[in-house]
Amino acid sequence: MKGVFHEIVEPERLVFTSTALEDEHGKPLCEILNTIKFEDFNGITKLTLHARLVTKDFKLTPQAAWALEGMEQGWSESLYRLADELDNSLKELRA
């Protein structure tokens, strides 16, 4: 996967594209526009992720279908790992 940040608004929003599944010429078969919003929710951070497929002439190959079906689980796992890393970093700073 590769990606490009388009907008960073601290501490409110990240907007970036991510690409995956390259063809034999290195051209991405799948490009996703990701918008992540951060909001205060009773003293904790609420994260809302919106991902939209923006690839023109997208063809749903078996490989692409597999990747798209796993997006929600992949994002969830990545965000849980990020939370663990942040928690560990905070513990180290406090020690």
Short mmCIF file of C-alpha atoms in Angstrom, two decimals:
data_model
loop_
_atom_site.label_atom_id
_atom_site.label_comp_id
_atom_site.label_asym_id
_atom_site.label_seq_id
_atom_site.Cartn_x
_atom_site.Cartn_y
_atom_site.Cartn_z
CA MET A 1 0.00 0.00 0.00
CA LYS A 2 1.00 3.58 -0.62
CA GLY A 3 -0.62 6.86 0.34
CA VAL A 4 -0.58 10.63 0.06
CA PHE A 5 -1.83 13.10 2.69
CA HIS A 6 -4.01 15.86 1.22
CA GLU A 7 -5.18 17.65 4.35
CA ILE A 8 -4.03 17.74 7.97
CA VAL A 9 -6.08 19.92 10.30
CA GLU A 10 -4.87 19.52 13.88
CA PRO A 11 -6.59 18.18 15.93
CA GLU A 12 -9.70 17.72 13.79
CA ARG A 13 -9.13 15.89 10.53
CA LEU A 14 -6.87 13.87 8.25
CA VAL A 15 -7.62 13.41 4.55
CA PHE A 16 -5.48 11.10 2.45
CA THR A 17 -5.60 8.70 -0.44
CA SER A 18 -4.30 5.18 -0.21
CA THR A 19 -3.58 2.86 -3.09
CA ALA A 20 -3.26 -0.90 -3.30
CA LEU A 21 -3.17 -3.84 -5.69
CA GLU A 22 -0.83 -2.72 -8.46
CA ASP A 23 -1.01 -4.12 -11.99
CA GLU A 24 1.99 -5.49 -13.88
CA HIS A 25 3.07 -1.91 -14.72
CA GLY A 26 2.92 -0.69 -11.11
CA LYS A 27 -0.34 1.22 -11.61
CA PRO A 28 -2.66 1.00 -8.59
CA LEU A 29 -5.87 -0.92 -9.25
CA CYS A 30 -7.55 0.54 -6.20
CA GLU A 31 -7.46 4.09 -4.81
CA ILE A 32 -9.37 5.03 -1.65
CA LEU A 33 -10.05 8.55 -0.35
CA ASN A 34 -9.92 8.36 3.46
CA THR A 35 -11.28 11.06 5.76
CA ILE A 36 -10.68 10.68 9.48
CA LYS A 37 -12.39 13.06 11.90
CA PHE A 38 -11.44 13.45 15.56
CA GLU A 39 -13.97 14.82 18.07
CA ASP A 40 -14.08 15.21 21.83
CA PHE A 41 -16.68 12.86 23.25
CA ASN A 42 -17.06 13.22 27.01
CA GLY A 43 -13.34 13.56 27.53
CA ILE A 44 -12.23 10.86 25.10
CA THR A 45 -11.45 11.08 21.42
CA LYS A 46 -14.10 9.84 19.01
CA LEU A 47 -12.64 8.82 15.65
CA THR A 48 -14.85 8.59 12.57
CA LEU A 49 -13.41 7.07 9.39
CA HIS A 50 -14.99 7.45 5.98
CA ALA A 51 -13.37 5.55 3.10
CA ARG A 52 -14.56 5.99 -0.47
CA LEU A 53 -13.35 4.13 -3.56
CA VAL A 54 -12.29 6.76 -6.12
CA THR A 55 -10.66 4.61 -8.79
CA LYS A 56 -11.98 5.33 -12.26
CA ASP A 57 -12.84 2.23 -14.32
CA PHE A 58 -12.47 0.02 -11.25
CA LYS A 59 -12.80 -3.68 -12.02
CA LEU A 60 -13.82 -5.95 -9.18
CA THR A 61 -11.30 -8.75 -9.51
CA PRO A 62 -11.21 -11.55 -6.92
CA GLN A 63 -8.09 -9.94 -5.42
CA ALA A 64 -9.79 -6.52 -5.20
CA ALA A 65 -12.96 -8.02 -3.72
CA TRP A 66 -10.89 -9.75 -1.03
CA ALA A 67 -9.08 -6.50 -0.17
CA LEU A 68 -12.28 -4.44 -0.01
CA GLU A 69 -14.05 -7.04 2.12
CA GLY A 70 -11.20 -6.92 4.63
CA MET A 71 -11.00 -3.12 4.89
CA GLU A 72 -13.14 -2.75 8.01
CA GLN A 73 -11.26 -5.46 9.89
CA GLY A 74 -7.90 -4.11 8.69
CA TRP A 75 -8.68 -0.58 9.85
CA SER A 76 -9.97 -1.86 13.19
CA GLU A 77 -6.82 -3.89 13.80
CA SER A 78 -4.59 -0.98 12.78
CA LEU A 79 -6.39 1.43 15.10
CA TYR A 80 -6.21 -1.00 18.03
CA ARG A 81 -2.46 -1.39 17.42
CA LEU A 82 -2.08 2.40 17.30
CA ALA A 83 -3.94 2.73 20.60
CA ASP A 84 -1.63 0.13 22.17
CA GLU A 85 1.46 1.95 20.88
CA LEU A 86 0.21 5.27 22.24
CA ASP A 87 -0.61 3.68 25.58
CA ASN A 88 2.88 2.14 25.80
CA SER A 89 4.49 5.46 24.86
CA LEU A 90 2.56 7.27 27.58
CA LYS A 91 3.59 4.66 30.15
CA GLU A 92 7.24 5.13 29.17
CA LEU A 93 6.98 8.90 29.47
CA ARG A 94 5.45 8.61 32.93
CA ALA A 95 8.12 6.17 34.18
#
